[in-house]
Short mmCIF file of C-alpha atoms in Angstrom, two decimals:
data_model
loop_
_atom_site.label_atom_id
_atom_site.label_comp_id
_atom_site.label_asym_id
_atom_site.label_seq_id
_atom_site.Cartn_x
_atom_site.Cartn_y
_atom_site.Cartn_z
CA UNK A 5 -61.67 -72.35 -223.53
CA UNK A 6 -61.47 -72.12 -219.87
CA UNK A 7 -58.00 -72.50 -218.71
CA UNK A 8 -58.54 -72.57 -215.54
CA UNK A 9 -60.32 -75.73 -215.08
CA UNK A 10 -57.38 -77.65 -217.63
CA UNK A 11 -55.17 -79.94 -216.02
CA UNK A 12 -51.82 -79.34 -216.17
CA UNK A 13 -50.78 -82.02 -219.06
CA UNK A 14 -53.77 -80.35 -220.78
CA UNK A 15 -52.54 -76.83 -220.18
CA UNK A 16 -49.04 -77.98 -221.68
CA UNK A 17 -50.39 -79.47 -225.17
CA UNK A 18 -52.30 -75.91 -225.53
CA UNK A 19 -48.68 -74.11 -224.95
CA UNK A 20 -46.73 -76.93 -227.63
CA UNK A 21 -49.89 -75.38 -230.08
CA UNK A 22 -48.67 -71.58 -229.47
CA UNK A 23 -51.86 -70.97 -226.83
CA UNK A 24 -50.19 -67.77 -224.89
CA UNK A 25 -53.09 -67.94 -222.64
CA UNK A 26 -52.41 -71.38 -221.35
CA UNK A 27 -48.76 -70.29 -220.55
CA UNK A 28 -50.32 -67.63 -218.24
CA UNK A 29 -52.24 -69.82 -216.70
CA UNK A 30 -49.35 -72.26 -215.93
CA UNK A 31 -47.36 -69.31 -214.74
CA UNK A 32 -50.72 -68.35 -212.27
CA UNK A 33 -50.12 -72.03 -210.78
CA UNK A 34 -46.27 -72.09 -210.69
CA UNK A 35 -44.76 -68.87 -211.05
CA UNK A 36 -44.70 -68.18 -208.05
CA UNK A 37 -43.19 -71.62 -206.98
CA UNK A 38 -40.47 -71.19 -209.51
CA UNK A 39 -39.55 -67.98 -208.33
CA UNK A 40 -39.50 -69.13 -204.82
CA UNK A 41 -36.84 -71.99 -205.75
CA UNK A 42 -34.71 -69.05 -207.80
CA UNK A 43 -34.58 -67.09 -205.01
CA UNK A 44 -33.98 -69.36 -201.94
CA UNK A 45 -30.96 -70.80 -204.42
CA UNK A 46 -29.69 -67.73 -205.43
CA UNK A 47 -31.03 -65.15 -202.73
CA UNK A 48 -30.69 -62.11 -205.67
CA UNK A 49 -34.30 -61.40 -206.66
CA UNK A 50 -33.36 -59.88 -209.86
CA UNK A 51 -31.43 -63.10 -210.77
CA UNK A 52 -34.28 -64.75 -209.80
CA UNK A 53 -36.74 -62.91 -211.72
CA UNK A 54 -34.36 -63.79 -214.97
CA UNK A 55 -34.36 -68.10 -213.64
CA UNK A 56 -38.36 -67.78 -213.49
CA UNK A 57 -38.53 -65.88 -217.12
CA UNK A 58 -35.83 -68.39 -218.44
CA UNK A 59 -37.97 -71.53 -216.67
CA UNK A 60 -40.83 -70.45 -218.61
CA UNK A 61 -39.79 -69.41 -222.10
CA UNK A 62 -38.37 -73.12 -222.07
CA UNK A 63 -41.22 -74.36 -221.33
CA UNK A 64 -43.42 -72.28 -223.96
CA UNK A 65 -40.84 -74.01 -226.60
CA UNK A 66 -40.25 -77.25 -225.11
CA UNK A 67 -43.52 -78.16 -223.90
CA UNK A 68 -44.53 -81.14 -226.70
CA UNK A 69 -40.80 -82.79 -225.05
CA UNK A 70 -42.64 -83.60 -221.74
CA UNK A 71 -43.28 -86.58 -221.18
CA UNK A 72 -45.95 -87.80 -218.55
CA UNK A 73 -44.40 -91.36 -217.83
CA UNK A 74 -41.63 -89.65 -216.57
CA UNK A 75 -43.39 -87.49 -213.75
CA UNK A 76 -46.16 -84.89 -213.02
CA UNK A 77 -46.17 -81.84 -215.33
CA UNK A 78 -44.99 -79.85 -211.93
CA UNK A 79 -41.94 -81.79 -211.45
CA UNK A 80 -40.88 -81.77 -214.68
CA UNK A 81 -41.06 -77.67 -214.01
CA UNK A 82 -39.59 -77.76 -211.27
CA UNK A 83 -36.40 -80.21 -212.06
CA UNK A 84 -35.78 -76.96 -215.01
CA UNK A 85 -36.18 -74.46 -212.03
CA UNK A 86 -33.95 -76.08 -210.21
CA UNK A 87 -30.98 -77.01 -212.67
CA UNK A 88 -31.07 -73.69 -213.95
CA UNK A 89 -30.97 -72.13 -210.78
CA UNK A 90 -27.72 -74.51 -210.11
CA UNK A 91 -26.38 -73.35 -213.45
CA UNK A 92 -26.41 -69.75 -212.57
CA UNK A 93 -25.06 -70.29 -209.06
CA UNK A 94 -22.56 -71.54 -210.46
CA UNK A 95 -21.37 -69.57 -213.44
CA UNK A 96 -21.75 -66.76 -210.84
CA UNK A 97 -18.89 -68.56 -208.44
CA UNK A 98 -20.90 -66.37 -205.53
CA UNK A 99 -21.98 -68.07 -202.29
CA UNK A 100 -25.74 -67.02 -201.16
CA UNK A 101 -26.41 -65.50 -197.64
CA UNK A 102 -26.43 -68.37 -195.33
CA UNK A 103 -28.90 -67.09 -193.37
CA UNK A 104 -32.05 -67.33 -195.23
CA UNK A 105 -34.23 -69.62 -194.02
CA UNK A 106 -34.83 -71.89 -197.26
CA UNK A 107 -37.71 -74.57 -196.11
CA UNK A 108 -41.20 -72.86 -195.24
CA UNK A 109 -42.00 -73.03 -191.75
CA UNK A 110 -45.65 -72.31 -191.56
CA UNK A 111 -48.27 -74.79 -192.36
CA UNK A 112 -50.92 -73.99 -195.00
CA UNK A 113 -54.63 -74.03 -195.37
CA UNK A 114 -55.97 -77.42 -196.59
CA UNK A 115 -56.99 -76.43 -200.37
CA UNK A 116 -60.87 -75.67 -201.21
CA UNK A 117 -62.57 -78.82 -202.42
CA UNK A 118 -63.99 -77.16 -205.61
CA UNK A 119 -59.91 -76.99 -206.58
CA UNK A 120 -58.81 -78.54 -209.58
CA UNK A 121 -57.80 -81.94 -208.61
CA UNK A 122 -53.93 -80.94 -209.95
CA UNK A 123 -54.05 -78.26 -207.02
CA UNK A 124 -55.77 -80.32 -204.49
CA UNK A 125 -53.22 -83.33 -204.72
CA UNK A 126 -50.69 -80.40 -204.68
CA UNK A 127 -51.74 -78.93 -201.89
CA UNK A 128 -52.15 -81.89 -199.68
CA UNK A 129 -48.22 -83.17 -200.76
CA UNK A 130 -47.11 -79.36 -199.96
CA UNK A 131 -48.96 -79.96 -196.22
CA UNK A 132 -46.96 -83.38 -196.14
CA UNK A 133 -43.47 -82.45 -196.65
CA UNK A 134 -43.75 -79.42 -194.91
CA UNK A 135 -44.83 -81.41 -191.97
CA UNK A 136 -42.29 -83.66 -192.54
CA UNK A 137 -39.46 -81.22 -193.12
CA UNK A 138 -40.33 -79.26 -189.82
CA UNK A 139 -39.62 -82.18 -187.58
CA UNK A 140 -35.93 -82.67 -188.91
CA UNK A 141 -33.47 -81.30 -186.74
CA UNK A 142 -31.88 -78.05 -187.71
CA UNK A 143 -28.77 -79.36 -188.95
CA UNK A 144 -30.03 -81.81 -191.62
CA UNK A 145 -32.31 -79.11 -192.95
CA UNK A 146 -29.62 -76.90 -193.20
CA UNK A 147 -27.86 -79.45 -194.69
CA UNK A 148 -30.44 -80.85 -197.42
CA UNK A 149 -31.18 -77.09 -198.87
CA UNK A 150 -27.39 -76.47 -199.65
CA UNK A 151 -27.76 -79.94 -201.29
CA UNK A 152 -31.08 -79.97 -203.13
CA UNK A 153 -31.42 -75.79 -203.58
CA UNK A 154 -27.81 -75.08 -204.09
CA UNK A 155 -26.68 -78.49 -205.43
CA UNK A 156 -23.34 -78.20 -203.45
CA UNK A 157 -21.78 -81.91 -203.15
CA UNK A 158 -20.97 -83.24 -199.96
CA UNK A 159 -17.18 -82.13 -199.65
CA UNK A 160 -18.49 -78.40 -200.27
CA UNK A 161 -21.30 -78.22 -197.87
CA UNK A 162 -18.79 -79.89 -195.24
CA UNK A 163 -16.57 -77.11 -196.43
CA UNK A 164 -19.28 -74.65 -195.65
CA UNK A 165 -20.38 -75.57 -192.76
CA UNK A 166 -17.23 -76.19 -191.34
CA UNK A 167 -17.94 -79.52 -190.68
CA UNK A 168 -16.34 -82.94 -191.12
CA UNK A 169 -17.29 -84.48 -194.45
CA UNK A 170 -18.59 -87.70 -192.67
CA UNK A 171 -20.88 -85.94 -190.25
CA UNK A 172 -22.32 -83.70 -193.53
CA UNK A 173 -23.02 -86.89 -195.36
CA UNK A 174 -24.90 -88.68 -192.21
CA UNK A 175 -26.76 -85.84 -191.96
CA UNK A 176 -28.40 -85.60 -195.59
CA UNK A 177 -28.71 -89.52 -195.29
CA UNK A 178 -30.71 -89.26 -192.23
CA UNK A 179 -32.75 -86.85 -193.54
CA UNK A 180 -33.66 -88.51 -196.79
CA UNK A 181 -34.42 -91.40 -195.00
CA UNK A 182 -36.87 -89.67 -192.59
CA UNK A 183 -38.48 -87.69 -195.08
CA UNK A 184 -39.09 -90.86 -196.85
CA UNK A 185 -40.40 -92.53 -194.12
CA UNK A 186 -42.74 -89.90 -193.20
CA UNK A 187 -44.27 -89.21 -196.41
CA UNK A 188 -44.39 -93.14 -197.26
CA UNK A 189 -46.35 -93.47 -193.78
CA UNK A 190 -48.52 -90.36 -194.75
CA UNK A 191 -47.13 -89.18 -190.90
CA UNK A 192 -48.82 -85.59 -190.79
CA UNK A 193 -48.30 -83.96 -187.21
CA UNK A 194 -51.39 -82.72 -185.93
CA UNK A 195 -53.17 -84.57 -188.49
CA UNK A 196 -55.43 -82.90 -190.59
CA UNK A 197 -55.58 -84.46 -193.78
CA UNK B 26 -16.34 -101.83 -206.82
CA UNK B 27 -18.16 -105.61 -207.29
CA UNK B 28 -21.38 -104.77 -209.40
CA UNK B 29 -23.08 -107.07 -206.61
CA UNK B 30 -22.43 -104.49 -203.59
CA UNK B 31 -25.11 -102.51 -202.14
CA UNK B 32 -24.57 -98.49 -202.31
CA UNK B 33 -27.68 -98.03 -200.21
CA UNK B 34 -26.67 -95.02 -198.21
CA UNK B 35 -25.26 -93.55 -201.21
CA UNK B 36 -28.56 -93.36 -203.04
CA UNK B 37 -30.20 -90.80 -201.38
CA UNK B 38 -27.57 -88.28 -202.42
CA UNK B 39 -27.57 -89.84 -205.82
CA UNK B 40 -31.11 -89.07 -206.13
CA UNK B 41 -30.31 -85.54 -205.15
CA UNK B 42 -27.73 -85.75 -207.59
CA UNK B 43 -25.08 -84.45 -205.54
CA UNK B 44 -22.29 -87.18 -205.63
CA UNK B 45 -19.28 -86.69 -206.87
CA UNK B 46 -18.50 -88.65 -210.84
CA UNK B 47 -16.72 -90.65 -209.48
CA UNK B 48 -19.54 -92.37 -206.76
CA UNK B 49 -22.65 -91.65 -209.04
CA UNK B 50 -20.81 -94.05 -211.73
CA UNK B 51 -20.39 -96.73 -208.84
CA UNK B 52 -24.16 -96.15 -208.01
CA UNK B 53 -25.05 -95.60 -211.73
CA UNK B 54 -23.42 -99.15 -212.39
CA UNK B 55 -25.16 -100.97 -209.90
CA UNK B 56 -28.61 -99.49 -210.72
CA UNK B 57 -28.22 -101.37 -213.89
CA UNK B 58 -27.95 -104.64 -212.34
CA UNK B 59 -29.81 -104.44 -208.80
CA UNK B 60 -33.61 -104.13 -209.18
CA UNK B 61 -34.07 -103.83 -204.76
CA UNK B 62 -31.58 -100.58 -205.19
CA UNK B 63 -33.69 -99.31 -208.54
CA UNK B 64 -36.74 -99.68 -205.86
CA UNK B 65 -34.82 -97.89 -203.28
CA UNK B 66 -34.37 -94.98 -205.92
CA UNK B 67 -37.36 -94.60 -206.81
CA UNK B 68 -38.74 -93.91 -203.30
CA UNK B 69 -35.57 -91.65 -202.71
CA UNK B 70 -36.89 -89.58 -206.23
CA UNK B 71 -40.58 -89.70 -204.91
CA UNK B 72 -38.67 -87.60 -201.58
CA UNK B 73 -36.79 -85.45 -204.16
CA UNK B 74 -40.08 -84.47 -206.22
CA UNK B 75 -41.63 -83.15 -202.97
CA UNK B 76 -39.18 -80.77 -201.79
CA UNK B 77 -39.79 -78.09 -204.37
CA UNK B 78 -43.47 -78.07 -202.48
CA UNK B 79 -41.41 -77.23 -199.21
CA UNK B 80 -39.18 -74.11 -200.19
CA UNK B 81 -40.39 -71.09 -198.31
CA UNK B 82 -42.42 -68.85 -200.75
CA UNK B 83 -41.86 -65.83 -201.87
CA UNK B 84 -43.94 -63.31 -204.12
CA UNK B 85 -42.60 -62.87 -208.05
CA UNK B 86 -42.85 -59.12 -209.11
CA UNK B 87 -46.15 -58.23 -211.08
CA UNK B 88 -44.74 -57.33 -213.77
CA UNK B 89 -43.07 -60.52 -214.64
CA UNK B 90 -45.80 -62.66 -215.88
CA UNK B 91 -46.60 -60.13 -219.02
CA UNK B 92 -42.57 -59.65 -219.37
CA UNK B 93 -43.06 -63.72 -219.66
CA UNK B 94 -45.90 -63.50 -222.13
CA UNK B 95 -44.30 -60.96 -224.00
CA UNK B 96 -41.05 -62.77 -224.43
CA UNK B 97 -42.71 -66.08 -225.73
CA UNK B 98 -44.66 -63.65 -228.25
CA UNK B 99 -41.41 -62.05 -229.18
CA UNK B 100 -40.11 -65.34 -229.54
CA UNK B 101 -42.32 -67.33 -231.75
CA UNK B 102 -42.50 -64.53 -233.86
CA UNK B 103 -39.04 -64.12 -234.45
CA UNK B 104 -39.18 -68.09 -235.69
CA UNK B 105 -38.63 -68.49 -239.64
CA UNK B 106 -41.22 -69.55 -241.90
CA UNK B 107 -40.98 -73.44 -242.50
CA UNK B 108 -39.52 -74.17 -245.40
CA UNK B 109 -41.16 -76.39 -248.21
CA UNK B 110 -39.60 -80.08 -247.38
CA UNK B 111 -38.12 -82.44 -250.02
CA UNK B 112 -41.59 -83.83 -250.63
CA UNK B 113 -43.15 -80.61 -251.65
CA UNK B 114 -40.58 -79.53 -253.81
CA UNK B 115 -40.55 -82.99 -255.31
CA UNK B 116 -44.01 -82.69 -256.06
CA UNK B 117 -43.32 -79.27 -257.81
CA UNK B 118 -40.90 -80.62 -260.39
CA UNK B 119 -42.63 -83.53 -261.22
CA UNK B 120 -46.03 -81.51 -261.92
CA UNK B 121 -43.92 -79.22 -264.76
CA UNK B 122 -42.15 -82.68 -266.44
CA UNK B 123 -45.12 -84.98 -265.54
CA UNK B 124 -44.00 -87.19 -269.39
CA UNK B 125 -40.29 -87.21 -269.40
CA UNK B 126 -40.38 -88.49 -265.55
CA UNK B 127 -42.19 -91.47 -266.42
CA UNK B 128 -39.39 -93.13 -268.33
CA UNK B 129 -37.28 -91.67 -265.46
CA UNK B 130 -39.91 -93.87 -262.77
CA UNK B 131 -39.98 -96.89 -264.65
CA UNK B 132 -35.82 -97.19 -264.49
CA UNK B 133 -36.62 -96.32 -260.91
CA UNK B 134 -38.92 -99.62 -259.98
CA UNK B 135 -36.41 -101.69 -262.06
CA UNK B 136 -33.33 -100.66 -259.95
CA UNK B 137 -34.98 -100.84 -256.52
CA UNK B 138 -36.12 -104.15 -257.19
CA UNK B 139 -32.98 -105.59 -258.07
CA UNK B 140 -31.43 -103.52 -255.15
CA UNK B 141 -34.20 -105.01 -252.73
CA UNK B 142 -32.88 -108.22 -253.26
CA UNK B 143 -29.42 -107.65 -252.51
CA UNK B 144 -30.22 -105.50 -249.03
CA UNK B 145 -32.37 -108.88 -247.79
CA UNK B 146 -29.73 -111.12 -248.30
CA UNK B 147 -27.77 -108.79 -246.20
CA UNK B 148 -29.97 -107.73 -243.85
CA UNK B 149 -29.34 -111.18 -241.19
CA UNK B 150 -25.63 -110.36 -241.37
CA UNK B 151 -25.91 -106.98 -240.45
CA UNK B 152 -28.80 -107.55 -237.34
CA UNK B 153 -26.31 -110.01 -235.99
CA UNK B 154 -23.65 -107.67 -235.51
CA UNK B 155 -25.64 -104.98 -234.54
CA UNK B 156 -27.29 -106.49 -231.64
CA UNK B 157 -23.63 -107.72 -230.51
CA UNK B 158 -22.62 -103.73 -230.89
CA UNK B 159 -25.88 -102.59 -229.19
CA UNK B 160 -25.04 -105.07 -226.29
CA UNK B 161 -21.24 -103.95 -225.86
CA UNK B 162 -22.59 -100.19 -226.34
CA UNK B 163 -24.91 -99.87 -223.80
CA UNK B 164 -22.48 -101.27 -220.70
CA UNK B 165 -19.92 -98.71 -222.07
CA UNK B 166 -19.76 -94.56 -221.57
CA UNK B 167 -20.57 -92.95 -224.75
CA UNK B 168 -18.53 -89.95 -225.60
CA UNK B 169 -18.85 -87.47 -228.05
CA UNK B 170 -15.94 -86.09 -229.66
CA UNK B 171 -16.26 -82.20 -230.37
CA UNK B 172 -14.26 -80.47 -232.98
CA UNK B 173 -13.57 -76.63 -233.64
CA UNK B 174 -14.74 -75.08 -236.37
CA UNK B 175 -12.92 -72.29 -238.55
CA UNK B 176 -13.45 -69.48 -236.27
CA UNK B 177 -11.52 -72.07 -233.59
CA UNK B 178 -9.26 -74.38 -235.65
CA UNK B 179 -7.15 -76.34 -232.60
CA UNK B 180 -10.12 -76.42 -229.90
CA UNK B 181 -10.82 -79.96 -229.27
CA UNK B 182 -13.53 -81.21 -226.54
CA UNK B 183 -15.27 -84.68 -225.47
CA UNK B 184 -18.74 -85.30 -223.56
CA UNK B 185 -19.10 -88.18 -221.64
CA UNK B 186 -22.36 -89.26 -221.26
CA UNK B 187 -22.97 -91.34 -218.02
CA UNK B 188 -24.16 -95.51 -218.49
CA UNK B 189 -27.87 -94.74 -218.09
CA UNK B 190 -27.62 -91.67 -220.85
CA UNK B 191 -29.45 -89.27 -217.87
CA UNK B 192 -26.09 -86.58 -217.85
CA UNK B 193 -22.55 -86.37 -218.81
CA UNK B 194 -19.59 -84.01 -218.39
CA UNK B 195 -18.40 -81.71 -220.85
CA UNK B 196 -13.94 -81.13 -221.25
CA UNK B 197 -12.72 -78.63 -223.45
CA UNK B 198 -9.68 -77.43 -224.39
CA UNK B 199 -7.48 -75.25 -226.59
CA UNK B 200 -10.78 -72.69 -226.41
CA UNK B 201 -10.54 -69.00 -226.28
CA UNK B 202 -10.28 -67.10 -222.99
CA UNK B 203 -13.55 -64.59 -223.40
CA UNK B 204 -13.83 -61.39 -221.30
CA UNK B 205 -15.98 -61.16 -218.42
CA UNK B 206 -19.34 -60.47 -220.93
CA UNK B 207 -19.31 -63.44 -222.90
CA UNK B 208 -19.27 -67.19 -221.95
CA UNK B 209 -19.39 -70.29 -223.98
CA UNK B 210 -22.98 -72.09 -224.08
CA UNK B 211 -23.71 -75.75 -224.43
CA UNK B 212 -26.82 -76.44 -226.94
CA UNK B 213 -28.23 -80.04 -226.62
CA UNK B 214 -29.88 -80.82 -230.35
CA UNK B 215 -32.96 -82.74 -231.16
CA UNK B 216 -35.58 -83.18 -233.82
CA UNK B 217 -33.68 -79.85 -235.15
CA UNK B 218 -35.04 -78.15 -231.62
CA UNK B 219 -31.98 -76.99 -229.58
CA UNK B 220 -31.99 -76.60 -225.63
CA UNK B 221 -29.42 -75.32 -223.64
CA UNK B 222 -26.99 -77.39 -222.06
CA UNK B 223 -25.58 -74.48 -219.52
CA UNK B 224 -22.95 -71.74 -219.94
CA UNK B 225 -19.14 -71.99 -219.12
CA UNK B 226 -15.89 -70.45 -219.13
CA UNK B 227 -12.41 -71.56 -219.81
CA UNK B 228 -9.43 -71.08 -217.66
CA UNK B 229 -6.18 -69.27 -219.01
CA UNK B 230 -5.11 -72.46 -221.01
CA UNK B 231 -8.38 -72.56 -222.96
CA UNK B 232 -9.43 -75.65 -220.59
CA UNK B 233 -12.47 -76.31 -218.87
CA UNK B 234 -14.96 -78.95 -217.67
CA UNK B 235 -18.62 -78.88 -216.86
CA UNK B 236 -21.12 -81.35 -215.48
CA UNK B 237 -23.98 -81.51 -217.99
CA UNK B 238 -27.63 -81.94 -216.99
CA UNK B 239 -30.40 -81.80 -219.02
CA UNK B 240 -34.40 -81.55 -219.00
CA UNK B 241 -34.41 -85.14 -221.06
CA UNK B 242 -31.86 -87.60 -221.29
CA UNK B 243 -28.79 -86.51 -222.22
CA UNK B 244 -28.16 -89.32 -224.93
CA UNK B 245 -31.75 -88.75 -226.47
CA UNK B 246 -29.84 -85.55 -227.79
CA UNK B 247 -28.33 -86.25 -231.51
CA UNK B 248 -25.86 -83.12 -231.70
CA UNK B 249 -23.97 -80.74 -229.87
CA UNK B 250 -22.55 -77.50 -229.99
CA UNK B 251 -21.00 -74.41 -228.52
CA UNK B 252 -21.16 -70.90 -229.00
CA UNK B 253 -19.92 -67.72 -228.00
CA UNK B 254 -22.75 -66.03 -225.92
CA UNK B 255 -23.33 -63.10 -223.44
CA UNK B 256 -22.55 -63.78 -220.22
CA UNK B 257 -25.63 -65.87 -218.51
CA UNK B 258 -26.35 -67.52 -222.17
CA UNK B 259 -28.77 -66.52 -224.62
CA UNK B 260 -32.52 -68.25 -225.19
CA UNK B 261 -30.96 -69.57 -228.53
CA UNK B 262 -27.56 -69.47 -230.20
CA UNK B 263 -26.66 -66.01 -231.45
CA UNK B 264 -22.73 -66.03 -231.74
CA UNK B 265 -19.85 -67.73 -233.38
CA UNK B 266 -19.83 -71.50 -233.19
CA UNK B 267 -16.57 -73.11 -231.97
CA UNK B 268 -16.97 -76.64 -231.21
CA UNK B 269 -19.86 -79.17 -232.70
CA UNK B 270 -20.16 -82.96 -232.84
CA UNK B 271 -22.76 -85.72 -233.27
CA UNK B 272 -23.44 -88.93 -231.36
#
C-alpha cells in the first residue's frame, strides 16, 4: 500500500483499522501544522510538542468518529489542535508572549502539480488566506489570533490590549468580514493562482 | 431578545466561538429559526476553517513523530481482549442443553406472541406522546445531572448542553480541592469509546465551572464522567471516579 498517494479520508479508515503507517503519513502532512497552531497558542515548545502528540493519539483512536459531511479530514484535525491547545492555555492560567508574530507573513510556492489533489487544494487555500490575512491592518490581526489561537473572548482581549471592549469587537468583525470577502472573491494580491 | 432579530455582527465571533454564554445562546436561538443567518454562518465557518492554513509555521522536533507512533503502539496494545458478547455465550449454553431448551423455546414463541399483541395496541399511544416530548425537548437546554460516587458522597454537578447539542458548560460543586499535580478530567462517552472532555480544577469551596467543547456534538455523547487525573489529564481515565451521569 502506498500511503502516500491516499487521500486523506482514505488515510483515516486505514488508522480506524490499526494501520500505524497511515498515522505517519498523516502526521508527514499535518504534524507540522499542528505543531505550528500549539505553539503560536501556547508559545512553550515543549507544551506544544505534548498538544501535537495528544492531537494525534486522538486521532489514531477516534478516527472511524469522523465524519466527512461535516468538513475536510484537515479541519476536523485542526478544530482538535486547536481546542486542545485552548484547553491547556487555560488550565495553565499563563498568558503567552505577546510578541510573537502568530499569522505567517511570507507567501509560499504554488504546490507541484504531480501533488496529491488533498495537498494541491491545500496549498492553493494556504496562498489565499495568507494573502488575505496580510492585507488586514495590524490591529485586527492582532486581534483575530488572541481570538481564534488563544480563544480569549472579547472582554479579555480588550483587557489585553488595553483597549475599549467596543473597539476590540469592531475590529474582529471587520476582519471576519474582509477575510470573507476576499476568499469568497478568490482576491489573491499579485495574482498567481 | 425577539427570535426574529438579526445578530449579524455577532456571528462572526460566534463562529470563532468566542462569545460569551450568554450571546452565543441569543445567536444559538436564532440560528434555529433564521435560515439567511444559518447562510451567513456558514460562510463565517468557511473563514474559520482557513485560518489554521495561515498560522506562521514552525518545525516539530524529529523525534516526535516515532514518540507518536510509539505511543499509539503502546496504546492499542495496552487495550483488553474483547470479550465474548451475549450472543456468543448464548450460543455456548444452548450447544451443551441443545433438548431441554427446546421446551424452554417453544414457551418462548408462545409468550412473545401474546406479548406482541399487547405492545401494538400500545405502540400509537406512546408515538403520540413522544413526538409531543421530542418537540418540547429539542427547543429546551438539556442538562445532565452528575452525581458523586462513594469515593465523593456530597459532590453534585450539572452540564448544560447548548440548543443545537454542539457544547455545554460543566458546574460542579462540593468536589475535592486536589494539589497542584492532579486535576479533575471530563470524559465524554460513546459507543463505550470515551474522549476527553478537558481537565479542571475546583476552587476552595469544591466549586467550579468549565465551558465544554468537544470533537462531535456534545449531545451525541450518552455518558459522562470525572476522574481524578495528573495534572494536564491522562489519554484515558486512570484514577478515582467522582461524579458520573447519563443523558
Amino acid at each position: 500500500m502506498d500511503y502516500q498517494k491516499a487521500d486523506d479520508e482514505t488515510l483515516l479508515q486505514l488508522i480506524a483499522q490499526a494501520q500505524e503507517n497511515a498515522l505517519g503519513e498523516m502526521y508527514n502532512r499535518y504534524g507540522r501544522l499542528v505543531f505550528s497552531m500549539a505553539l503560536n497558542a501556547v508559545g512553550d515548545p515543549s507544551t506544544a510538542e505534548e498538544i501535537t502528540q495528544d492531537v494525534y493519539l486522538r486521532i489514531w483512536h477516534k478516527a472511524e468518529t469522523y465524519r466527512a459531511e461535516q468538513g475536510k479530514v484537515i479541519t476536523w484535525i485542526a478544530s482538535i489542535a486547536r481546542y486542545r491547545s485552548i484547553d491547556v492555555l487555560r488550565r495553565q492560567s499563563v498568558r503567552p508572549e505577546g510578541n510573537r508574530a502568530p499569522w505567517a507573513e511570507e507567501e509560499l510556492e504554488l504546490p507541484d502539480p504531480l501533488d496529491i489533489e488533498d495537498e494541491v487544494e491545500a496549498s492553493q487555500r494556504r496562498h489565499q488566506i495568507r494573502s488575505a490575512l496580510n492585507q488586514l491592518p495590524e490591529e485586527q490581526r492582532q486581534a483575530l489570533a488572541l481570538a481564534y489561537l488563544q480563544g480569549y473572548t472579547h472582554t479579555e482581549i480588550a483587557e489585553l490590549l488595553g483597549e475599549p471592549l467596543g473597539t476590540v469587537k469592531t475590529r474582529i468583525r471587520l476582519a471576519m468580514q474582509k477575510l470573507r470577502q476576499m476568499l469568497h472573491a478568490g482576491t489573491i494580491p499579485n495574482g498567481e493562482i | 431578545m425577539l427570535v426574529d432579530e438579526h445578530v449579524l455582527d455577532l456571528i462572526p465571533a460566534y463562529a470563532l466561538g468566542i462569545l460569551d454564554d450568554a450571546d452565543a445562546r441569543r445567536v444559538s436561538v436564532h440560528l434555529d429559526a433564521c435560515a439567511s443567518c444559518r447562510t451567513e454562518l456558514r460562510a463565517y465557518s468557511e473563514v474559520v476553517d482557513a485560518l489554521p492554513l495561515a498560522v506562521t509555521e514552525f518545525e516539530p522536533p524529529g523525534h516526535l513523530k516515532e514518540s507518536i507512533l510509539r505511543q499509539a503502539r503502546l496504546s492499542k496494545a495496552a487495550e483488553p481482549a474483547p470479550q465474548p458478547g451475549w450472543w456468543q455465550m448464548l450460543k455456548k449454553s444452548l450447544s451443551l442443553n441443545a433438548p431441554a431448551w427446546g421446551m424452554v423455546g417453544l414457551a418462548l414463541v408462545l409468550l412473545l406472541g401474546a406479548s406482541n399483541l399487547f405492545l401494538w395496541q400500545r405502540l400509537d399511544r406512546v408515538e403520540m406522546s413522544y413526538q409531543q416530548m421530542a418537540d418540547q425537548y429539542l427547543n429546551t437546554l438539556r442538562t445532565v445531572p452528575l452525581e458523586g460516587t462513594e469515593f465523593t458522597p456530597d459532590a453534585t454537578g450539572l452540564l448544560v448542553i447548548s440548543l443545537d447539542g454542539e457544547h455545554g458548560t460543566l458546574v460542579v460543586d462540593r468536589l475535592p480541592v486536589l494539589d497542584e499535580t492532579q486535576q479533575y478530567q471530563l470524559w465524554l462517552t460513546k459507543d463505550g469509546e470515551r474522549t476527553s472532555g478537558g481537565v479542571f480544577s475546583v476552587d476552595e469551596g469544591g466549586y467550579g465551572a468549565k465551558w465544554i467543547g468537544s470533537p462531535e456534538p456534545l449531545a451525541s455523547y450518552r455518558s459522562f464522567g470525572v476522574t481524578i487525573e495528573p495534572a494536564g489529564g491522562s489519554p484515558g481515565p486512570t484514577g478515582e471516579k467522582v461524579l458520573g451521569g447519563d443523558l
